[in-house]
Coordinates of C-alpha atoms in Angstrom, one line a residue:
M1 CA 32.5 33.6 5.1
K2 CA 31.8 35.2 8.3
T3 CA 28.3 35.7 9.5
N4 CA 26.8 38.3 11.9
P5 CA 26.7 37.1 15.5
I6 CA 23.4 38.3 16.0
L7 CA 22.1 36.8 13.0
R8 CA 23.6 33.2 14.1
L9 CA 22.0 33.6 17.4
S10 CA 18.8 34.7 16.0
L11 CA 18.8 31.5 13.7
F12 CA 19.8 29.2 16.8
L13 CA 16.8 30.4 18.9
F14 CA 14.5 30.0 16.1
L15 CA 15.6 26.4 15.6
I16 CA 15.6 25.3 19.3
A17 CA 12.3 27.4 20.2
P18 CA 10.1 24.4 19.5
L19 CA 11.9 22.4 22.1
F20 CA 10.6 24.9 24.9
V21 CA 7.0 25.2 23.9
I22 CA 5.0 24.5 27.0
A23 CA 2.2 22.3 25.6
Q24 CA 0.3 21.9 29.2
K25 CA -0.9 25.0 30.7
S26 CA -3.1 25.4 34.0
A27 CA -3.4 28.6 36.1
S28 CA -4.2 26.1 38.9
G29 CA -1.5 23.9 38.5
I30 CA -3.0 20.8 37.0
S31 CA -0.9 18.5 35.0
H32 CA -2.1 15.2 33.1
S33 CA -0.5 12.4 31.6
F34 CA -2.7 10.9 28.9
F35 CA -3.2 8.5 25.9
I36 CA -3.5 10.1 22.5
A37 CA -5.3 8.7 19.3
G38 CA -4.7 11.2 16.6
P39 CA -3.4 11.8 13.2
Q40 CA -0.1 13.1 14.2
F41 CA 0.8 10.8 17.3
T42 CA -0.8 7.7 18.8
G43 CA 0.5 7.0 22.2
I44 CA 1.1 8.2 25.7
I45 CA 2.3 11.7 26.9
G46 CA 3.7 12.2 30.5
E47 CA 2.7 15.1 32.6
S48 CA 6.0 17.0 32.0
G49 CA 5.0 16.6 28.1
E50 CA 7.6 13.9 27.2
I51 CA 6.5 10.9 25.1
V52 CA 6.2 7.9 27.4
W53 CA 5.1 5.4 24.8
D54 CA 4.8 5.6 21.0
S55 CA 2.9 3.3 18.5
K56 CA 4.8 4.6 15.6
K57 CA 1.6 4.3 13.8
R58 CA -0.5 7.5 13.1
G59 CA -4.2 8.1 12.3
A60 CA -5.8 6.0 15.3
R61 CA -9.3 6.7 16.1
D62 CA -10.0 5.3 19.7
G63 CA -7.9 3.5 22.4
Y64 CA -7.3 3.1 25.9
V65 CA -4.7 1.9 28.5
L66 CA -6.2 -1.1 30.0
K67 CA -6.1 -2.0 33.6
N68 CA -3.4 -4.7 33.0
G69 CA -1.1 -2.0 31.3
N70 CA -1.8 -3.2 27.8
I71 CA -2.8 -0.6 25.2
L72 CA -5.9 -1.1 22.9
I73 CA -6.0 0.9 19.9
C74 CA -8.4 1.3 17.0
W75 CA -7.3 2.3 13.5
G76 CA -9.8 2.7 10.6
N77 CA -8.9 -0.9 9.2
E78 CA -7.6 -2.7 12.3
V79 CA -7.9 -2.9 16.0
R80 CA -4.6 -4.0 18.0
E81 CA -3.8 -4.7 21.5
Y82 CA -0.2 -4.2 22.5
N83 CA 1.6 -5.5 25.7
K84 CA 4.1 -3.7 27.7
K85 CA 6.9 -5.1 25.1
K86 CA 5.0 -3.4 22.3
E87 CA 4.0 -7.1 20.9
I88 CA 0.5 -7.4 19.4
V89 CA -1.5 -9.7 21.5
L90 CA -4.9 -9.0 19.8
S91 CA -5.7 -8.2 16.2
Y92 CA -9.0 -7.5 14.6
K93 CA -9.1 -6.5 10.9
K94 CA -12.3 -5.1 9.1
S95 CA -14.2 -7.7 7.5
E96 CA -14.9 -5.9 4.1
K97 CA -12.7 -3.6 2.4
S98 CA -15.2 -0.7 2.2
M99 CA -15.6 -0.7 5.8
E100 CA -14.2 1.5 8.5
L101 CA -13.6 0.7 12.1
G102 CA -14.4 3.3 14.5
T103 CA -14.6 2.3 18.1
A104 CA -12.6 -0.2 20.4
V105 CA -13.5 -0.7 24.0
R106 CA -12.5 -3.3 26.5
L107 CA -15.8 -4.7 28.3
S108 CA -15.9 -5.9 31.8
N109 CA -16.4 -9.5 30.5
G110 CA -13.0 -9.3 28.6
R111 CA -14.5 -9.1 25.1
T112 CA -13.6 -6.1 23.1
M113 CA -16.4 -4.1 21.4
I114 CA -15.7 -2.6 17.9
T115 CA -18.0 -0.6 15.6
E116 CA -17.8 -1.3 11.8
S117 CA -19.3 1.1 9.4
G118 CA -20.0 0.1 5.8
T119 CA -22.8 -1.6 3.8
K120 CA -24.0 -3.6 6.9
P121 CA -22.9 -1.4 9.9
R122 CA -22.9 -3.1 13.1
I123 CA -21.4 -3.5 16.5
V124 CA -19.3 -6.6 17.2
E125 CA -18.0 -8.1 20.3
I126 CA -14.9 -10.3 19.9
N127 CA -13.2 -12.7 22.4
K128 CA -9.5 -13.0 23.4
K129 CA -8.7 -14.8 20.1
G130 CA -10.4 -12.1 17.8
K131 CA -13.3 -14.1 17.0
V132 CA -16.8 -12.4 16.7
V133 CA -18.9 -13.7 19.3
K134 CA -21.8 -11.1 18.9
S135 CA -22.9 -8.8 16.4
T136 CA -25.6 -6.0 16.6
P137 CA -27.0 -4.2 13.5
L138 CA -27.1 -0.4 13.5
Q139 CA -29.2 2.1 11.8
P140 CA -27.3 5.0 10.9
E141 CA -29.6 6.6 8.2
T142 CA -26.7 6.9 5.6
E143 CA -24.9 5.0 3.2
R144 CA -21.8 7.3 3.7
T145 CA -19.5 5.0 5.5
H146 CA -17.3 7.5 7.1
M147 CA -20.2 9.6 8.5
Q148 CA -22.1 6.5 9.9
T149 CA -21.2 6.3 13.5
R150 CA -18.1 7.1 15.9
M151 CA -17.6 6.5 19.6
A152 CA -20.2 3.9 20.7
R153 CA -20.1 2.7 24.1
K154 CA -21.8 -0.4 26.0
L155 CA -24.1 0.5 29.0
K156 CA -24.5 -1.2 32.2
N157 CA -27.9 -2.6 31.1
G158 CA -26.2 -4.3 28.2
N159 CA -27.4 -1.9 25.6
Y160 CA -25.3 0.2 23.3
L161 CA -25.1 4.1 23.1
V162 CA -24.4 4.9 19.5
P163 CA -23.8 8.4 17.9
H164 CA -24.8 8.6 14.3
L165 CA -23.5 11.8 12.7
L166 CA -25.6 12.3 9.6
A167 CA -28.8 11.1 11.3
F168 CA -28.3 13.7 14.0
A169 CA -29.0 11.4 16.6
V170 CA -27.6 9.4 19.6
K171 CA -29.5 6.0 19.6
E172 CA -29.6 3.4 22.4
Y173 CA -29.7 -0.2 20.8
E174 CA -30.7 -3.5 22.6
P175 CA -28.2 -6.3 21.6
D176 CA -30.5 -7.4 18.9
G177 CA -30.5 -4.2 17.1
T178 CA -33.8 -2.7 18.5
V179 CA -33.7 1.0 19.0
V180 CA -35.1 1.8 22.4
N181 CA -34.3 5.5 22.7
T182 CA -33.1 8.3 20.4
F183 CA -31.7 11.7 21.3
S184 CA -32.0 13.9 18.4
T185 CA -29.1 16.5 18.1
D186 CA -30.6 19.0 15.3
Y187 CA -31.6 21.6 17.7
K188 CA -33.6 24.4 16.1
E189 CA -32.2 27.0 18.8
F190 CA -28.6 26.3 17.3
G191 CA -29.6 26.6 13.7
G192 CA -31.3 23.0 12.9
R193 CA -29.0 20.9 10.5
D194 CA -27.5 23.6 8.9
A195 CA -25.5 23.9 12.0
K196 CA -23.9 20.6 11.5
T197 CA -24.4 19.5 15.2
W198 CA -23.4 16.0 14.6
P199 CA -22.9 13.9 17.5
F200 CA -19.4 12.2 17.6
T201 CA -18.9 10.9 21.3
A202 CA -21.8 10.1 23.6
I203 CA -21.0 9.2 27.2
R204 CA -23.4 8.1 29.8
T205 CA -22.5 9.6 33.0
K206 CA -22.9 8.1 36.5
N207 CA -25.9 10.4 37.2
G208 CA -27.6 9.0 34.0
N209 CA -27.2 12.1 31.9
T210 CA -25.6 11.8 28.6
L211 CA -22.7 14.0 27.5
V212 CA -22.4 14.6 23.7
T213 CA -19.9 16.3 21.5
L214 CA -21.3 18.0 18.4
T215 CA -18.3 18.1 16.2
Q216 CA -18.7 20.8 13.6
G217 CA -21.5 22.4 15.6
N218 CA -18.6 23.3 17.9
R219 CA -20.5 22.7 21.0
V220 CA -20.7 20.1 23.8
V221 CA -24.0 19.3 25.6
E222 CA -25.3 17.3 28.6
L223 CA -28.7 15.7 28.3
D224 CA -30.9 14.7 31.0
A225 CA -32.9 11.2 30.7
D226 CA -35.6 12.9 28.3
G227 CA -32.9 14.4 26.0
K228 CA -33.2 17.9 27.5
I229 CA -30.0 20.1 27.4
I230 CA -28.9 20.6 31.1
W231 CA -25.4 21.9 30.5
E232 CA -23.6 23.1 27.6
I233 CA -20.7 25.0 26.2
D234 CA -19.9 26.8 23.0
N235 CA -17.2 29.3 21.7
S236 CA -19.2 32.4 22.9
L237 CA -18.2 31.4 26.4
F238 CA -14.4 31.5 26.0
E239 CA -11.9 34.1 24.6
E240 CA -9.6 31.4 23.3
K241 CA -12.5 29.8 21.0
P242 CA -11.4 26.4 22.0
L243 CA -14.0 24.3 20.5
V244 CA -12.9 23.5 16.6
D245 CA -14.5 20.2 15.9
P246 CA -14.9 18.6 19.3
C247 CA -14.8 14.8 18.8
G248 CA -13.3 13.0 21.9
A249 CA -14.6 13.8 25.6
Q250 CA -14.1 12.4 29.1
R251 CA -16.0 13.2 32.3
L252 CA -13.4 13.1 35.2
P253 CA -14.4 11.9 38.7
N254 CA -14.2 15.6 39.9
G255 CA -17.0 16.6 37.7
N256 CA -14.6 18.4 35.0
T257 CA -14.9 17.4 31.2
V258 CA -12.1 17.2 29.1
I259 CA -12.6 17.6 25.4
T260 CA -10.6 17.4 22.2
S261 CA -10.4 20.2 19.5
Y262 CA -9.6 18.1 16.8
G263 CA -10.1 20.6 13.9
A264 CA -7.5 23.1 15.5
K265 CA -4.8 23.7 13.3
K266 CA -2.9 25.7 15.9
G267 CA -3.4 26.5 19.5
I268 CA -5.6 24.5 21.9
K269 CA -5.8 20.8 21.0
I270 CA -7.4 19.3 24.2
F271 CA -8.9 21.3 27.2
E272 CA -10.4 20.9 30.6
V273 CA -13.5 22.9 31.8
N274 CA -15.1 22.6 35.2
P275 CA -18.8 22.5 35.8
D276 CA -19.0 26.4 36.0
K277 CA -17.5 26.5 32.3
K278 CA -14.3 27.7 33.2
I279 CA -11.2 26.5 31.4
V280 CA -8.8 25.0 34.0
W281 CA -6.3 23.0 31.9
T282 CA -5.1 23.2 28.1
Y283 CA -2.9 21.2 25.8
N284 CA -1.7 22.5 22.5
N285 CA 0.7 20.0 21.0
Y286 CA -0.6 17.0 19.2
K287 CA -4.2 16.7 17.6
A288 CA -6.3 14.2 19.3
H289 CA -9.2 12.2 17.7
H290 CA -9.8 10.6 21.0
F291 CA -7.8 10.4 24.3
Q292 CA -7.8 9.1 27.9
I293 CA -6.6 11.1 30.9
L294 CA -4.5 8.7 32.9
T295 CA -3.1 10.7 35.8
T296 CA -3.4 14.3 37.4
N297 CA -0.5 15.6 39.2
G298 CA 1.0 12.2 39.8
K299 CA -2.1 10.5 41.0
P300 CA -4.1 7.8 38.8
I301 CA -7.6 8.9 37.8
K302 CA -10.0 6.7 39.7
G303 CA -13.0 5.3 38.0
K304 CA -13.7 4.1 34.4
P305 CA -12.9 6.9 31.9
L306 CA -16.2 6.4 30.0
K307 CA -19.4 4.8 31.0

């Protein structure tokens, strides 16, 4: 049976079209390589859009490429560290069936910091053998395990900066669990708690401010030491409407901010905005829960990705 040659060509172009989608776009010529922890893909994407490293395990929540080249990844039930041969050199599994793991960060002392949500939510620090050597209780103000906390980070003073979604609060904890500071995110000017400005990622920047993504509130704010908003973005600023459940974020050394749009079903999945609130780079392929920018135009990112 003969088929129309135009029909055959149209079918061919339809099938190969996805191969030619340009996932990274930048009017100023920015190109990044980056790690993605996400529901569709967890691994490293090169500056040309190619897959450099694939964990073959989906649904990661947090993770980093470490200084030694190993890759640390957090899934809901396990934290793993892979070496360059893809061998698992560190593993930590949740201590209770009902728990969820949400954070995995390598600390300067060589320990790994992990958050556990559940009946007794806490931060743990484990040694190189995967043994818990420090535990800090958390106060998420809800029994809903999945909504207790997300991207917690350790500060230079030894305290922990922890976002609690349903508490509408970013809390700073001392190692014994004492809360010494709280930034509330149920802003009246945004519509209060009905706006679902749940804090997801909280980053203490070099200038002492705190960058916070506000998930279903579709906003990102930067707070001063008193919790006052000094910089913020929302979809009213952009024609593309890129903020759809912003989760992960990273402040780059040049002052730009990179943000995930975790809830986006199509279009922009990760984007970079400068201090003047202009989008300078976008990525529209795999969804990202969290990420880490590794290089820009062939040069490694200097400085630590998160503080």
